[in-house]
Each structure stands twice: as C-alpha cells, then as structure tokens.
Amino acid sequence: MNVYDQAHQLAAAIKESEECKQFNDVKAKVEANPELDAAIKDFIKQQFEFQTKQMMGQEPDQDAFVRLQQLSAVLMQDPLTGQYLQNQMIFSRMMSDVYKIIGDAADFGVGPMGNVGDIL
C-alpha cells in the first residue's frame, strides 16, 4: 500500500464529502457578498485572537468578549451567516477527527503539550 496514493484518496474523499460540499456551497454564497464576507472574516479573526490569548493563559478581556458577543448577534441576524458558521464548524470537526486518526496511527506520542490527539 502506497501512503502517498492513500493520502490522495483521502484528499479526494474529503473534497467529495457532504461536509466539504455544503461548506464550499455556503462559502461561495458568502464570498459573493463582499460586505458579509468581510464581516465574517473579521469576526473569525477576533474570535481566534481571543481564543489564542486564553490558550496562552492571558486573562480574558471582558471588553473583547462583549464585542464578540455583540458582533455575533448582529451577524446571526443574517441566515446565510448562521449557515456558514454552522457548516464551518461541522467541516472543522470532521477535519479534526481526521487529524486525530492520522496522529493516533502515527503514534506521535507525548510532546510538550501532551498527546497530539488531545490538542486537535
């Protein structure tokens, strides 16, 4: 069994998965609306920055948290945004599961942050 051939088959399976197809469909609709696309990207960026600070042990910034909640409430008024964020979460969960399976198979072991599967 050639690992590279299997990797290409996995890539094709991911592209053909319902999770990927649904996410790409709603992503294309969002990208067709530049204002909505920019707003979602800004929200995701702020959310990522907030979560990164938390993971690094920094005290959560209450103002940033409130801004995120307010921005989320505004964005969720648009049904397309809700669909986008939900499909993104579903696709991300699938990819996380795939990474964990590969990591477990490779038996990466324990590193400075614990078991690789535990951090994905």
PDB file of C-alpha atoms in Angstrom:
ATOM      1  CA  MET A   1       0.000   0.000   0.000  1.00  0.00           C
ATOM      2  CA  ASN A   2       1.475   3.348  -1.060  1.00  0.00           C
ATOM      3  CA  VAL A   3       0.936   6.011   1.613  1.00  0.00           C
ATOM      4  CA  TYR A   4       1.008   8.832  -0.929  1.00  0.00           C
ATOM      5  CA  ASP A   5      -1.698   7.188  -3.035  1.00  0.00           C
ATOM      6  CA  GLN A   6      -3.787   6.735   0.102  1.00  0.00           C
ATOM      7  CA  ALA A   7      -3.244  10.393   1.025  1.00  0.00           C
ATOM      8  CA  HIS A   8      -4.513  11.450  -2.411  1.00  0.00           C
ATOM      9  CA  GLN A   9      -7.525   9.183  -1.969  1.00  0.00           C
ATOM     10  CA  LEU A  10      -8.191  10.752   1.443  1.00  0.00           C
ATOM     11  CA  ALA A  11      -7.946  14.234  -0.099  1.00  0.00           C
ATOM     12  CA  ALA A  12     -10.440  13.225  -2.795  1.00  0.00           C
ATOM     13  CA  ALA A  13     -12.773  11.733  -0.170  1.00  0.00           C
ATOM     14  CA  ILE A  14     -12.641  14.947   1.835  1.00  0.00           C
ATOM     15  CA  LYS A  15     -13.441  17.029  -1.263  1.00  0.00           C
ATOM     16  CA  GLU A  16     -16.373  14.745  -2.070  1.00  0.00           C
ATOM     17  CA  SER A  17     -17.731  14.643   1.486  1.00  0.00           C
ATOM     18  CA  GLU A  18     -21.089  16.259   2.214  1.00  0.00           C
ATOM     19  CA  GLU A  19     -19.421  18.350   4.912  1.00  0.00           C
ATOM     20  CA  CYS A  20     -16.982  19.839   2.406  1.00  0.00           C
ATOM     21  CA  LYS A  21     -19.555  20.292  -0.351  1.00  0.00           C
ATOM     22  CA  GLN A  22     -22.015  22.051   1.944  1.00  0.00           C
ATOM     23  CA  PHE A  23     -19.331  24.293   3.397  1.00  0.00           C
ATOM     24  CA  ASN A  24     -17.997  25.220  -0.060  1.00  0.00           C
ATOM     25  CA  ASP A  25     -21.525  25.945  -1.321  1.00  0.00           C
ATOM     26  CA  VAL A  26     -22.331  28.347   1.507  1.00  0.00           C
ATOM     27  CA  LYS A  27     -18.802  29.807   1.373  1.00  0.00           C
ATOM     28  CA  ALA A  28     -19.316  30.708  -2.298  1.00  0.00           C
ATOM     29  CA  LYS A  29     -22.590  32.440  -1.417  1.00  0.00           C
ATOM     30  CA  VAL A  30     -20.880  34.409   1.361  1.00  0.00           C
ATOM     31  CA  GLU A  31     -17.960  35.373  -0.884  1.00  0.00           C
ATOM     32  CA  ALA A  32     -20.459  36.722  -3.432  1.00  0.00           C
ATOM     33  CA  ASN A  33     -21.400  39.342  -0.826  1.00  0.00           C
ATOM     34  CA  PRO A  34     -18.178  41.291  -0.091  1.00  0.00           C
ATOM     35  CA  GLU A  35     -19.605  43.105   2.947  1.00  0.00           C
ATOM     36  CA  LEU A  36     -20.851  39.904   4.563  1.00  0.00           C
ATOM     37  CA  ASP A  37     -17.624  38.101   3.688  1.00  0.00           C
ATOM     38  CA  ALA A  38     -15.535  40.845   5.303  1.00  0.00           C
ATOM     39  CA  ALA A  39     -17.737  40.905   8.407  1.00  0.00           C
ATOM     40  CA  ILE A  40     -17.487  37.134   8.878  1.00  0.00           C
ATOM     41  CA  LYS A  41     -13.718  37.159   8.353  1.00  0.00           C
ATOM     42  CA  ASP A  42     -13.361  39.973  10.885  1.00  0.00           C
ATOM     43  CA  PHE A  43     -15.486  38.053  13.396  1.00  0.00           C
ATOM     44  CA  ILE A  44     -13.459  34.861  12.922  1.00  0.00           C
ATOM     45  CA  LYS A  45     -10.199  36.808  13.267  1.00  0.00           C
ATOM     46  CA  GLN A  46     -11.350  38.455  16.508  1.00  0.00           C
ATOM     47  CA  GLN A  47     -12.603  35.122  17.835  1.00  0.00           C
ATOM     48  CA  PHE A  48      -9.275  33.448  17.007  1.00  0.00           C
ATOM     49  CA  GLU A  49      -7.289  36.219  18.685  1.00  0.00           C
ATOM     50  CA  PHE A  50      -9.475  35.992  21.797  1.00  0.00           C
ATOM     51  CA  GLN A  51      -9.116  32.209  21.991  1.00  0.00           C
ATOM     52  CA  THR A  52      -5.359  32.402  21.387  1.00  0.00           C
ATOM     53  CA  LYS A  53      -4.936  34.768  24.318  1.00  0.00           C
ATOM     54  CA  GLN A  54      -6.985  32.433  26.519  1.00  0.00           C
ATOM     55  CA  MET A  55      -4.898  29.422  25.484  1.00  0.00           C
ATOM     56  CA  MET A  56      -1.732  31.345  26.325  1.00  0.00           C
ATOM     57  CA  GLY A  57      -3.027  31.864  29.840  1.00  0.00           C
ATOM     58  CA  GLN A  58      -3.838  35.546  29.488  1.00  0.00           C
ATOM     59  CA  GLU A  59      -6.740  36.914  31.463  1.00  0.00           C
ATOM     60  CA  PRO A  60      -9.836  37.153  29.212  1.00  0.00           C
ATOM     61  CA  ASP A  61     -10.515  40.716  28.095  1.00  0.00           C
ATOM     62  CA  GLN A  62     -14.108  41.386  29.092  1.00  0.00           C
ATOM     63  CA  ASP A  63     -14.492  44.201  26.532  1.00  0.00           C
ATOM     64  CA  ALA A  64     -13.291  41.937  23.736  1.00  0.00           C
ATOM     65  CA  PHE A  65     -15.689  39.222  24.897  1.00  0.00           C
ATOM     66  CA  VAL A  66     -18.630  41.654  24.873  1.00  0.00           C
ATOM     67  CA  ARG A  67     -17.638  42.908  21.390  1.00  0.00           C
ATOM     68  CA  LEU A  68     -17.536  39.322  20.143  1.00  0.00           C
ATOM     69  CA  GLN A  69     -20.981  38.606  21.560  1.00  0.00           C
ATOM     70  CA  GLN A  70     -22.407  41.772  20.010  1.00  0.00           C
ATOM     71  CA  LEU A  71     -20.805  41.078  16.642  1.00  0.00           C
ATOM     72  CA  SER A  72     -22.077  37.505  16.759  1.00  0.00           C
ATOM     73  CA  ALA A  73     -25.611  38.695  17.495  1.00  0.00           C
ATOM     74  CA  VAL A  74     -25.511  41.107  14.563  1.00  0.00           C
ATOM     75  CA  LEU A  75     -24.067  38.512  12.187  1.00  0.00           C
ATOM     76  CA  MET A  76     -26.540  35.830  13.216  1.00  0.00           C
ATOM     77  CA  GLN A  77     -29.422  38.027  12.073  1.00  0.00           C
ATOM     78  CA  ASP A  78     -28.426  37.011   8.565  1.00  0.00           C
ATOM     79  CA  PRO A  79     -29.478  33.384   7.904  1.00  0.00           C
ATOM     80  CA  LEU A  80     -26.588  32.896   5.457  1.00  0.00           C
ATOM     81  CA  THR A  81     -24.092  33.804   8.174  1.00  0.00           C
ATOM     82  CA  GLY A  82     -25.630  31.284  10.553  1.00  0.00           C
ATOM     83  CA  GLN A  83     -25.487  28.608   7.885  1.00  0.00           C
ATOM     84  CA  TYR A  84     -21.876  29.498   7.072  1.00  0.00           C
ATOM     85  CA  LEU A  85     -20.717  29.338  10.700  1.00  0.00           C
ATOM     86  CA  GLN A  86     -22.581  26.076  11.311  1.00  0.00           C
ATOM     87  CA  ASN A  87     -21.163  24.427   8.170  1.00  0.00           C
ATOM     88  CA  GLN A  88     -17.696  25.689   9.028  1.00  0.00           C
ATOM     89  CA  MET A  89     -17.967  24.108  12.474  1.00  0.00           C
ATOM     90  CA  ILE A  90     -19.171  20.789  11.045  1.00  0.00           C
ATOM     91  CA  PHE A  91     -16.367  20.694   8.459  1.00  0.00           C
ATOM     92  CA  SER A  92     -13.758  21.672  11.072  1.00  0.00           C
ATOM     93  CA  ARG A  93     -14.957  18.915  13.401  1.00  0.00           C
ATOM     94  CA  MET A  94     -14.627  16.352  10.605  1.00  0.00           C
ATOM     95  CA  MET A  95     -11.106  17.556   9.795  1.00  0.00           C
ATOM     96  CA  SER A  96     -10.144  17.472  13.466  1.00  0.00           C
ATOM     97  CA  ASP A  97     -11.328  13.873  13.658  1.00  0.00           C
ATOM     98  CA  VAL A  98      -9.249  13.004  10.567  1.00  0.00           C
ATOM     99  CA  TYR A  99      -6.152  14.670  12.073  1.00  0.00           C
ATOM    100  CA  LYS A 100      -6.678  12.720  15.296  1.00  0.00           C
ATOM    101  CA  ILE A 101      -6.986   9.419  13.423  1.00  0.00           C
ATOM    102  CA  ILE A 102      -3.784  10.117  11.493  1.00  0.00           C
ATOM    103  CA  GLY A 103      -1.987  11.258  14.625  1.00  0.00           C
ATOM    104  CA  ASP A 104      -3.071   8.156  16.515  1.00  0.00           C
ATOM    105  CA  ALA A 105      -1.952   5.921  13.648  1.00  0.00           C
ATOM    106  CA  ALA A 106       1.449   7.602  13.528  1.00  0.00           C
ATOM    107  CA  ASP A 107       1.747   7.315  17.310  1.00  0.00           C
ATOM    108  CA  PHE A 108       3.351  10.718  17.660  1.00  0.00           C
ATOM    109  CA  GLY A 109       3.470  10.182  21.400  1.00  0.00           C
ATOM    110  CA  VAL A 110       3.646  12.806  24.048  1.00  0.00           C
ATOM    111  CA  GLY A 111       5.185  16.170  23.318  1.00  0.00           C
ATOM    112  CA  PRO A 112       5.480  19.353  25.365  1.00  0.00           C
ATOM    113  CA  MET A 113       1.728  19.983  25.078  1.00  0.00           C
ATOM    114  CA  GLY A 114       0.619  16.421  25.753  1.00  0.00           C
ATOM    115  CA  ASN A 115      -0.754  13.887  23.346  1.00  0.00           C
ATOM    116  CA  VAL A 116      -1.117  15.299  19.826  1.00  0.00           C
ATOM    117  CA  GLY A 117      -4.653  13.905  19.576  1.00  0.00           C
ATOM    118  CA  ASP A 118      -5.609  15.797  22.724  1.00  0.00           C
ATOM    119  CA  ILE A 119      -4.784  19.199  21.241  1.00  0.00           C
ATOM    120  CA  LEU A 120      -6.518  18.794  17.875  1.00  0.00           C
TER     121      LEU A 120
END
